[in-house]
Short mmCIF file of C-alpha atoms in Angstrom, two decimals:
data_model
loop_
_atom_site.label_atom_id
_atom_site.label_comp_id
_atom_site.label_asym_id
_atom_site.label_seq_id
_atom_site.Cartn_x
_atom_site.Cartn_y
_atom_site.Cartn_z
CA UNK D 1 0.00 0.00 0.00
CA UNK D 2 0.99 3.42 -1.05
CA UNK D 3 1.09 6.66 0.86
CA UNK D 4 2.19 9.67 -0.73
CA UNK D 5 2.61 11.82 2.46
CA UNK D 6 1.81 15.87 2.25
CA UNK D 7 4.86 17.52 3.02
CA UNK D 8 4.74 20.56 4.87
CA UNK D 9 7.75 23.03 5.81
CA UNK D 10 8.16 26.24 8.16
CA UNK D 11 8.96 28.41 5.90
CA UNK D 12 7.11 31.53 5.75
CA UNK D 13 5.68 31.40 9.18
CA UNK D 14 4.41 27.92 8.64
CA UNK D 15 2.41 28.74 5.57
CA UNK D 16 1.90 25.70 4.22
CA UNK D 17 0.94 23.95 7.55
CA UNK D 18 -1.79 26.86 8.41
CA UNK D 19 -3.14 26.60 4.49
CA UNK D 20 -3.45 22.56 5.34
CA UNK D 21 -5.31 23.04 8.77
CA UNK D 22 -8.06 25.78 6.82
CA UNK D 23 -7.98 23.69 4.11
CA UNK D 24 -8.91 20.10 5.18
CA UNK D 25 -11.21 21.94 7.70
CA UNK D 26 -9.47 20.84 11.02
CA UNK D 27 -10.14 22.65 14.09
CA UNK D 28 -10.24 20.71 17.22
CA UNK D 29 -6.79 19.14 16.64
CA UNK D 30 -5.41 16.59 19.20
CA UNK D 31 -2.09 17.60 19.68
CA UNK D 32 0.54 15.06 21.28
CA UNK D 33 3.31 16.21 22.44
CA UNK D 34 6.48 16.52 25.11
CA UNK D 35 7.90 19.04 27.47
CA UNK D 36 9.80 20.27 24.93
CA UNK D 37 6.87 21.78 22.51
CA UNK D 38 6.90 24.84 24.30
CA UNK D 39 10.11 25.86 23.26
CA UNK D 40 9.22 25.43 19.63
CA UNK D 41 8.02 28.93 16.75
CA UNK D 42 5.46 26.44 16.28
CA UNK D 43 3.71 26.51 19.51
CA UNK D 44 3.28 30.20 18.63
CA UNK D 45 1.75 29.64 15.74
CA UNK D 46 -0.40 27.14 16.84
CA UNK D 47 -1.36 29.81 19.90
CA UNK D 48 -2.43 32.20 17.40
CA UNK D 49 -4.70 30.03 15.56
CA UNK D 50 -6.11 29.44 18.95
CA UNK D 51 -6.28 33.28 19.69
CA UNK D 52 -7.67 33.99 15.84
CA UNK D 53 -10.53 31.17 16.97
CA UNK D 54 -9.27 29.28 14.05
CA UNK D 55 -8.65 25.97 15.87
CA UNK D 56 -9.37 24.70 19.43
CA UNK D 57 -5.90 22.41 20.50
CA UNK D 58 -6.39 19.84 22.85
CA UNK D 59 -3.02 19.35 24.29
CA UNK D 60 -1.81 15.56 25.51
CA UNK D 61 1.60 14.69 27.06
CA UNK D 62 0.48 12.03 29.66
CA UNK D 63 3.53 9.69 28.62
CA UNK D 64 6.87 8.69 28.67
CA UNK D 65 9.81 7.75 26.96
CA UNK D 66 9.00 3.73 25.91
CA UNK D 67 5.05 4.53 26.53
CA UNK D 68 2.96 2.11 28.19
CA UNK D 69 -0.27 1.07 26.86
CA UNK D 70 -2.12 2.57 30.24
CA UNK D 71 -0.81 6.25 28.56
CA UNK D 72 -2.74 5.48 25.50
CA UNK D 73 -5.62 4.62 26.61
CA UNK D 74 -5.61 8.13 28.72
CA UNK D 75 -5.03 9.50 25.16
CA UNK D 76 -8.13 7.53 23.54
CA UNK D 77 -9.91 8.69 26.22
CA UNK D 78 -9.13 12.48 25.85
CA UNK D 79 -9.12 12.42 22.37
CA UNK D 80 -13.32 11.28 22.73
CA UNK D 81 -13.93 13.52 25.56
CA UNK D 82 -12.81 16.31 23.48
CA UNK D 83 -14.54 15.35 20.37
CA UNK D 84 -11.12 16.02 18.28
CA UNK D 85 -11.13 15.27 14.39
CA UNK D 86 -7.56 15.53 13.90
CA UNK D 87 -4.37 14.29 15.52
CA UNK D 88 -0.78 15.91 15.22
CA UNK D 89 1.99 14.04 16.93
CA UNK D 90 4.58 17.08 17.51
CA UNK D 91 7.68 15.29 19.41
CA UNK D 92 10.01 11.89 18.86
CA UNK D 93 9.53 8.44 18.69
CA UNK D 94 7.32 7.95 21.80
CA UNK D 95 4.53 10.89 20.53
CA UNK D 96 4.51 9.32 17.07
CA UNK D 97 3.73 6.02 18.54
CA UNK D 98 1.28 7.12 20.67
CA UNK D 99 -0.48 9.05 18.02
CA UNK D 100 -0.72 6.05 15.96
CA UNK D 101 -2.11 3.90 18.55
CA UNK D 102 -4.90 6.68 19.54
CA UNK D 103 -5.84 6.99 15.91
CA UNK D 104 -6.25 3.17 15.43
CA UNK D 105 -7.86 2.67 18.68
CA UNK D 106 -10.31 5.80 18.35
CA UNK D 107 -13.02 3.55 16.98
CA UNK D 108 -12.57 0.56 18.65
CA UNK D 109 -15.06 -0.52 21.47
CA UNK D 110 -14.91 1.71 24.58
CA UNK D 111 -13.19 0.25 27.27
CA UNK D 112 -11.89 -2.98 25.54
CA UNK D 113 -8.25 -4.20 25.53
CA UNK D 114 -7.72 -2.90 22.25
CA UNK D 115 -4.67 -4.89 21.60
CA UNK D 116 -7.13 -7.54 20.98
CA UNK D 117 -9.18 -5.82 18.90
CA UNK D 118 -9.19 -6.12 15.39
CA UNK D 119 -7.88 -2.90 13.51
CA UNK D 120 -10.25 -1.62 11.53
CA UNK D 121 -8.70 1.74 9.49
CA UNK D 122 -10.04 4.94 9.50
CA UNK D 123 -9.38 8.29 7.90
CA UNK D 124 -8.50 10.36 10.97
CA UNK D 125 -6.59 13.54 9.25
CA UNK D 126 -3.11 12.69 11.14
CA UNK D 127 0.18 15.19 10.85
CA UNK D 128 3.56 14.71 12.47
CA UNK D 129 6.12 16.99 13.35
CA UNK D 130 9.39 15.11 14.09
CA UNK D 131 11.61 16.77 16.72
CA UNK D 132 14.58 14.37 15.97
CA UNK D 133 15.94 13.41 13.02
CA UNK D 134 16.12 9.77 13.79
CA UNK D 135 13.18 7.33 14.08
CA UNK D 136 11.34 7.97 10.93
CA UNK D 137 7.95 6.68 12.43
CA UNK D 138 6.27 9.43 10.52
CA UNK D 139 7.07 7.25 7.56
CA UNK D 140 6.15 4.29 8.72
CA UNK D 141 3.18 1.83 9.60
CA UNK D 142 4.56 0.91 12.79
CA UNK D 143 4.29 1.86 16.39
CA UNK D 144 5.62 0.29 19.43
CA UNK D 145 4.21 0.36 23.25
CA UNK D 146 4.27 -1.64 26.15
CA UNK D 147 1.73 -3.54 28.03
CA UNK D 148 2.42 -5.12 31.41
CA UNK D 149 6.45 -4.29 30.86
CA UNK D 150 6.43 -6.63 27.49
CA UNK D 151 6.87 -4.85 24.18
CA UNK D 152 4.09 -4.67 22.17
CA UNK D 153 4.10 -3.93 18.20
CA UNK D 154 1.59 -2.54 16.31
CA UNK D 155 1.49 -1.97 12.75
CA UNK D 156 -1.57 -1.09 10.23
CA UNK D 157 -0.80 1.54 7.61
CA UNK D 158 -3.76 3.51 8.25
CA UNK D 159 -1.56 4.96 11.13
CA UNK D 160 1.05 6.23 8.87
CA UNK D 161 0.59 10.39 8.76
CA UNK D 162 -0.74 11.90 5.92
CA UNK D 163 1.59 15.16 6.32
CA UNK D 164 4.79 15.36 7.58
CA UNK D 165 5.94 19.01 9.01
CA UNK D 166 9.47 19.47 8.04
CA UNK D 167 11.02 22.11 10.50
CA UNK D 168 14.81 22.06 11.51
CA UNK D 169 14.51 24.94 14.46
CA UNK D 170 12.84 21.74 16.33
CA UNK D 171 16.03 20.23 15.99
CA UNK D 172 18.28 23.46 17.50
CA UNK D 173 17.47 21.91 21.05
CA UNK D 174 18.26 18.16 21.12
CA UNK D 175 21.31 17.78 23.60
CA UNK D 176 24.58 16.51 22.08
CA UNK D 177 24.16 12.46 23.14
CA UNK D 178 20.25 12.27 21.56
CA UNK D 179 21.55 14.40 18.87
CA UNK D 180 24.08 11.77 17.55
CA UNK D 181 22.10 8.49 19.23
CA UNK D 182 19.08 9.59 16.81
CA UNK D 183 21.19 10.16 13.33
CA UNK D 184 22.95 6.87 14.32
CA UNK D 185 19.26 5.71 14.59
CA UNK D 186 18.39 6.56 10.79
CA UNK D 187 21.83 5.43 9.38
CA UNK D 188 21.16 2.02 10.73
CA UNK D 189 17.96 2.40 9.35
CA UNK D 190 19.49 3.03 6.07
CA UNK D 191 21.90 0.04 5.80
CA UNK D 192 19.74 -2.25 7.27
CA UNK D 193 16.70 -1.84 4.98
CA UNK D 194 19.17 -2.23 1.78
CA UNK D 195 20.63 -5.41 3.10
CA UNK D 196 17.18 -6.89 4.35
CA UNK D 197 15.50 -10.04 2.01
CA UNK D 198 12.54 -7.81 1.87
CA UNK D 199 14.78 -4.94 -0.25
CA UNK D 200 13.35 -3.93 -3.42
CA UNK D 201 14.51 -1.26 -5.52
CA UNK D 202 12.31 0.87 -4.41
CA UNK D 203 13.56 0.59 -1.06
CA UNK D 204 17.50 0.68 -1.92
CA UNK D 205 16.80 4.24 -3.35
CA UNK D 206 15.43 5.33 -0.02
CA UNK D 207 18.07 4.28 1.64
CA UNK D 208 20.88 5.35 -1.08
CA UNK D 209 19.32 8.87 -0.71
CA UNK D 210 19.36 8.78 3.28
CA UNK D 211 23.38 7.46 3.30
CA UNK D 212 23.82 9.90 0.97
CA UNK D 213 22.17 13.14 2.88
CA UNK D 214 24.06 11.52 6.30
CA UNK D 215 27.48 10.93 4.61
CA UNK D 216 26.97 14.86 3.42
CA UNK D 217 25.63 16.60 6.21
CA UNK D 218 26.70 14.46 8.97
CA UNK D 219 29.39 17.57 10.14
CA UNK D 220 27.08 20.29 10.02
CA UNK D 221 24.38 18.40 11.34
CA UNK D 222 26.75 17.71 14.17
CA UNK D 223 27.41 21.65 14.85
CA UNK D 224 23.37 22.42 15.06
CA UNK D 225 23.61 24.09 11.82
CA UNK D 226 20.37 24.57 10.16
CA UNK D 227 21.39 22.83 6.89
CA UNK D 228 22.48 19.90 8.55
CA UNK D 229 19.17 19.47 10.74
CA UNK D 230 17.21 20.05 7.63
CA UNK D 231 18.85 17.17 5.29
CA UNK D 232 18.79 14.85 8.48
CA UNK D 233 15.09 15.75 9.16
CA UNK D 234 14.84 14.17 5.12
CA UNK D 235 17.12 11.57 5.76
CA UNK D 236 15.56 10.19 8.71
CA UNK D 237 12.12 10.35 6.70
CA UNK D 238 13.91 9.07 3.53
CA UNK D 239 14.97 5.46 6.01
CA UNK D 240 11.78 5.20 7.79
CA UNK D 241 10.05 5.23 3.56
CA UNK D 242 12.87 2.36 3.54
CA UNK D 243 12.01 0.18 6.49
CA UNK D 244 8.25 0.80 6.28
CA UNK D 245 8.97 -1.45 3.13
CA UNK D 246 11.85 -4.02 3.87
CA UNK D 247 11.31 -4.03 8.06
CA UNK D 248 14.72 -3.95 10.25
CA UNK D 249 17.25 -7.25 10.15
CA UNK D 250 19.56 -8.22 13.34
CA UNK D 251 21.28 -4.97 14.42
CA UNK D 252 17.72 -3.85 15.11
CA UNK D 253 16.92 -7.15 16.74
CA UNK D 254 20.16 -7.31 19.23
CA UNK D 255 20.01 -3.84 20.02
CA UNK D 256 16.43 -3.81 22.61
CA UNK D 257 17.86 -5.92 25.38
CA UNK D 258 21.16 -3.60 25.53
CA UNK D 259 19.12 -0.10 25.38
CA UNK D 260 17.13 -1.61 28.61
CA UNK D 261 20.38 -3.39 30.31
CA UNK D 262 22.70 -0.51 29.69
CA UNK D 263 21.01 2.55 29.83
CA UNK D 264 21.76 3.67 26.34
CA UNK D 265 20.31 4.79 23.27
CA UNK D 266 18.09 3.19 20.81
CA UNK D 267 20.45 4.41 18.16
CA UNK D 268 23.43 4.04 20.15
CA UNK D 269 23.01 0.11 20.44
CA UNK D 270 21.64 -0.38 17.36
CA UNK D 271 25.33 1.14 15.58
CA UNK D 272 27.72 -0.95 17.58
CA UNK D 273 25.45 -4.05 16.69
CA UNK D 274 25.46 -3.01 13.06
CA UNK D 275 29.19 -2.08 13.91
CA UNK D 276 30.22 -6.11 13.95
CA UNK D 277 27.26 -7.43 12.02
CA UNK D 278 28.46 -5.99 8.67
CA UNK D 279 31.67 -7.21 8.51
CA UNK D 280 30.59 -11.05 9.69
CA UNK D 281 27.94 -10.46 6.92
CA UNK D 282 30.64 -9.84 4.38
CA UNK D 283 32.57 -12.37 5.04
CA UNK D 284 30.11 -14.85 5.79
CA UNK D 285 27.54 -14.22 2.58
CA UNK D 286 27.77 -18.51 2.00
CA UNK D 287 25.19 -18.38 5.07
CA UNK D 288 22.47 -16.68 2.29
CA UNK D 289 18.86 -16.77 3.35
CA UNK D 290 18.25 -14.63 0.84
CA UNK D 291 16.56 -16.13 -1.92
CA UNK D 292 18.15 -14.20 -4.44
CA UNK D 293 21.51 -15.97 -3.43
CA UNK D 294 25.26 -15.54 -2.31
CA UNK D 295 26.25 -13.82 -6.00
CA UNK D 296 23.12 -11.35 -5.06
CA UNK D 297 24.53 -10.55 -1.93
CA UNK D 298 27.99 -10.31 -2.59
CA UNK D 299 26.55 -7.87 -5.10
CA UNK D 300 24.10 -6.01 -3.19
CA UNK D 301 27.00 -5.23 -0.31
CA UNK D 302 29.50 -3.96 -3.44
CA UNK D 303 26.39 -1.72 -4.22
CA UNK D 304 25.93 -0.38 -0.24
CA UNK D 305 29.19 0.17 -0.34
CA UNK D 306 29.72 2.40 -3.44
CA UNK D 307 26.54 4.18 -1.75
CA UNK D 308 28.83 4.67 1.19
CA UNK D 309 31.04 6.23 -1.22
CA UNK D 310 33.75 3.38 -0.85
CA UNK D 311 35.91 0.61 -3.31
CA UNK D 312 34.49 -2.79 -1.59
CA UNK D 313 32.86 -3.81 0.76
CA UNK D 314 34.82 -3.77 4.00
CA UNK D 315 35.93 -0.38 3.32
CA UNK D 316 32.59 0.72 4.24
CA UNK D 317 31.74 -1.27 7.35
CA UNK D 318 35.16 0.58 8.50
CA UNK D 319 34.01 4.03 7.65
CA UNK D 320 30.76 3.25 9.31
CA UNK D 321 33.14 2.22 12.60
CA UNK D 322 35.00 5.23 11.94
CA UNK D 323 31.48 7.56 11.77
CA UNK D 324 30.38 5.72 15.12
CA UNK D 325 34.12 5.69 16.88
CA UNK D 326 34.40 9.51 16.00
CA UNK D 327 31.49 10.45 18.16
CA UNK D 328 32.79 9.50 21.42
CA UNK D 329 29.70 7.57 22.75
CA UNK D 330 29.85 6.08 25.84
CA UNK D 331 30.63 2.35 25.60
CA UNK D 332 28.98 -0.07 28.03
CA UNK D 333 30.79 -1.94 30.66
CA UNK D 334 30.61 -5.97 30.98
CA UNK D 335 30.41 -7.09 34.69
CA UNK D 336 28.62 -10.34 34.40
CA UNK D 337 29.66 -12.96 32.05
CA UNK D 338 26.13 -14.07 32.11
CA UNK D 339 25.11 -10.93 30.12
CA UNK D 340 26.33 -12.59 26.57
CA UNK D 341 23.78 -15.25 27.22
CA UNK D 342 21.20 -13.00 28.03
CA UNK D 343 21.55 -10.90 25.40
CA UNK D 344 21.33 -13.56 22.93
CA UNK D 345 18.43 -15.23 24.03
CA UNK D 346 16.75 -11.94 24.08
CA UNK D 347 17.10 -11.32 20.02
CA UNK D 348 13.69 -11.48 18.11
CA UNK D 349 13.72 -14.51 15.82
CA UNK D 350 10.54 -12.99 13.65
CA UNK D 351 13.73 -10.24 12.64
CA UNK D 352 16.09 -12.56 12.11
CA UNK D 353 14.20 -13.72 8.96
CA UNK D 354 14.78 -10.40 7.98
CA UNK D 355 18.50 -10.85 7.67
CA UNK D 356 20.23 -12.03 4.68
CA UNK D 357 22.73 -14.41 6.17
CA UNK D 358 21.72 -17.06 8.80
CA UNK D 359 22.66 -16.77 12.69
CA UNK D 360 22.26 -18.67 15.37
CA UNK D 361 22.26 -18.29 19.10
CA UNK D 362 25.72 -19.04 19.23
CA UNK D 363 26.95 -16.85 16.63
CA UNK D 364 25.01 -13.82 18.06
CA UNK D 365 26.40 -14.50 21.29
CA UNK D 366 30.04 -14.25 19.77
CA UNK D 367 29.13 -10.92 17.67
CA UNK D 368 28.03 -9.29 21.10
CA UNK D 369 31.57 -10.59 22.77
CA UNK D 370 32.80 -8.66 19.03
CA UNK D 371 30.86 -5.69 20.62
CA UNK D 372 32.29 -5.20 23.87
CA UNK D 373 35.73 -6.07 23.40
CA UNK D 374 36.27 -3.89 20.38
CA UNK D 375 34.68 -0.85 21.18
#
């Protein structure tokens, strides 16, 4: 199923994002958001509107970082009580994901589980404003929360946004570690996606423009520059169009357990995983489960690599070490020896079959020894 997503941009004092609001008719928007909205030109705008009697906001930040399920049913619920007909998810990650599970459970029955509802879609007007340049969910059909402390995934395309706000002054405030956690975030994106057994050529474009716009802007998105937060803003969006196609593969899928046992970034893990899974992918592409075959993959990593601007293959995984060494991130510590077995047993098998070349428990357990000893 195809989307083609409005996009909207902040130039002009958010023209084009006022003329959508008058023009599709939306007044009493549901607007999810975080603390940090009220730093944002936008909330001005937005204020106005209110002022001018041009809209009627209904404001929602009851939730946290990794939202629970019990924070969106509080958001179902105010999103009734206020008789909204619009939702605009204004923040990371954790708003976009709770805006899509408000507008799929809006119609379900009132007061049901609706994880065990069926998911019937409906035609909600949804935007998105993404404040880091990272996850991509406003691209994509999925949305994760958790219910009872176990992750929960939910995916119907009906949630994806039908416009996208582009504005890099949300960007200005991310501190330095979410700044570089959250681009790490859409590069593994990126690599991932053209490497999954889902690829098509469709997605490899995607994610040759998002390397691209990374590889290019990486420095001044780095120094808060506006450029730089602008083409990162696309290139997140650019890998979330990529993995809304092909899914993520194994970095994705050994990264959760060491965001929660660590204390680090989603992004963060998810590069040092990616960090030692290329290269035993390279050398290891007579372990195909692709069905296109080892010739297809050795081809298909020649062709990431020449989209990472480098001669072969390994030369990229060790410019993509290089990006991740070169931004100082903290690297976890090792106490227990019982960790490695932990961690493995912890990897999603559903996004294993994701990956082109086969691993086992045993291998995964030695890639994540790869991790700690040399980062």
């Amino acid at each position: 199923m195809k989307l083609r997503q409005v996009i909207l941009s902040s130039d002009n004092n958010y023209e084009s994002l006022v003329d959508y609001i008058q023009r599709n008719g939306l007044k009493k928007i549901f607007i999810i958001c975080g603390s940090s909205f009220q730093k944002f030109r936008l909330k001005g705008v937005l204020d106005e509107l209110n002022a001018q009697g041009k809209i009627q906001p209904i404001y929602f930040s009851e939730f946290q970082p990794n939202p629970d399920y019990e924070s969106v049913v509080k958001g179902v619920d105010a999103f009734r009580k206020g008789n909204c007909d619009s939702i605009f998810a204004i923040g990371g990650g954790s708003a976009m994901d709770v805006a899509k599970c408000v507008k799929l459970y809006s119609n379900m029955p009132e007061g049901a589980n609706y994880l065990q509802e069926p998911i019937v879609p409906n035609d909600i007007p949804f935007l998105a404003a993404p404040t880091t340049a990272g996850t991509g969910s406003e691209a994509t059909r999925y949305a994760v929360i958790y219910y009872k402390g176990e992750k929960q995934s939910v995916t119907d395309y009906s949630c994806i946004p039908q416009a996208v706000l582009f504005d890099a002054s949300m960007l200005a405030y991310l501190p330095e570690y979410q700044r570089k956690a959250t681009m790490l975030d859409a590069f593994c994106h990126s690599v991932e996606s053209f490497w999954s057994v889902n690829s098509t050529d469709e997605s490899k474009e995607y994610s040759k423009a998002a390397i691209g716009l990374i590889l290019e802007y990486i420095d001044s998105y780095l120094e808060n520059a506006e450029p730089g937060n602008s083409a990162m803003l696309k290139a997140a969006n650019l890998a979330g169009q990529a993995i809304n196609i092909t899914q993520t593969t194994a970095g994705h899928a050994m990264c959760y357990k060491m965001t929660k046992l660590y204390d680090i970034s989603h992004g963060h893990a998810a590069a040092l995983c990616v960090s030692v899974l290329w290269r035993f992918m390279v050398e290891n592409t007579s372990l195909s489960m692709d069905s296109r075959g080892k010739d297809y993959l050795d081809k298909m990593f020649l062709d990431l690599a020449s989209a990472m601007g480098c001669v072969d293959a390994i030369s990229a995984v060790e410019r993509f070490q290089r990006i991740v060494s070169d931004l100082n991130l903290r690297t976890p510590v090792v106490d227990d020896e019982s960790d490695f077995e932990l961690l493995a047993r912890s990897v999603n098998l559903v996004r294993l079959k994701n990956n082109p070349v086969r691993l086992d428990e045993q291998t995964i357990n030695v890639l994540y020894r790869k991790i700690f000893d040399e980062k």
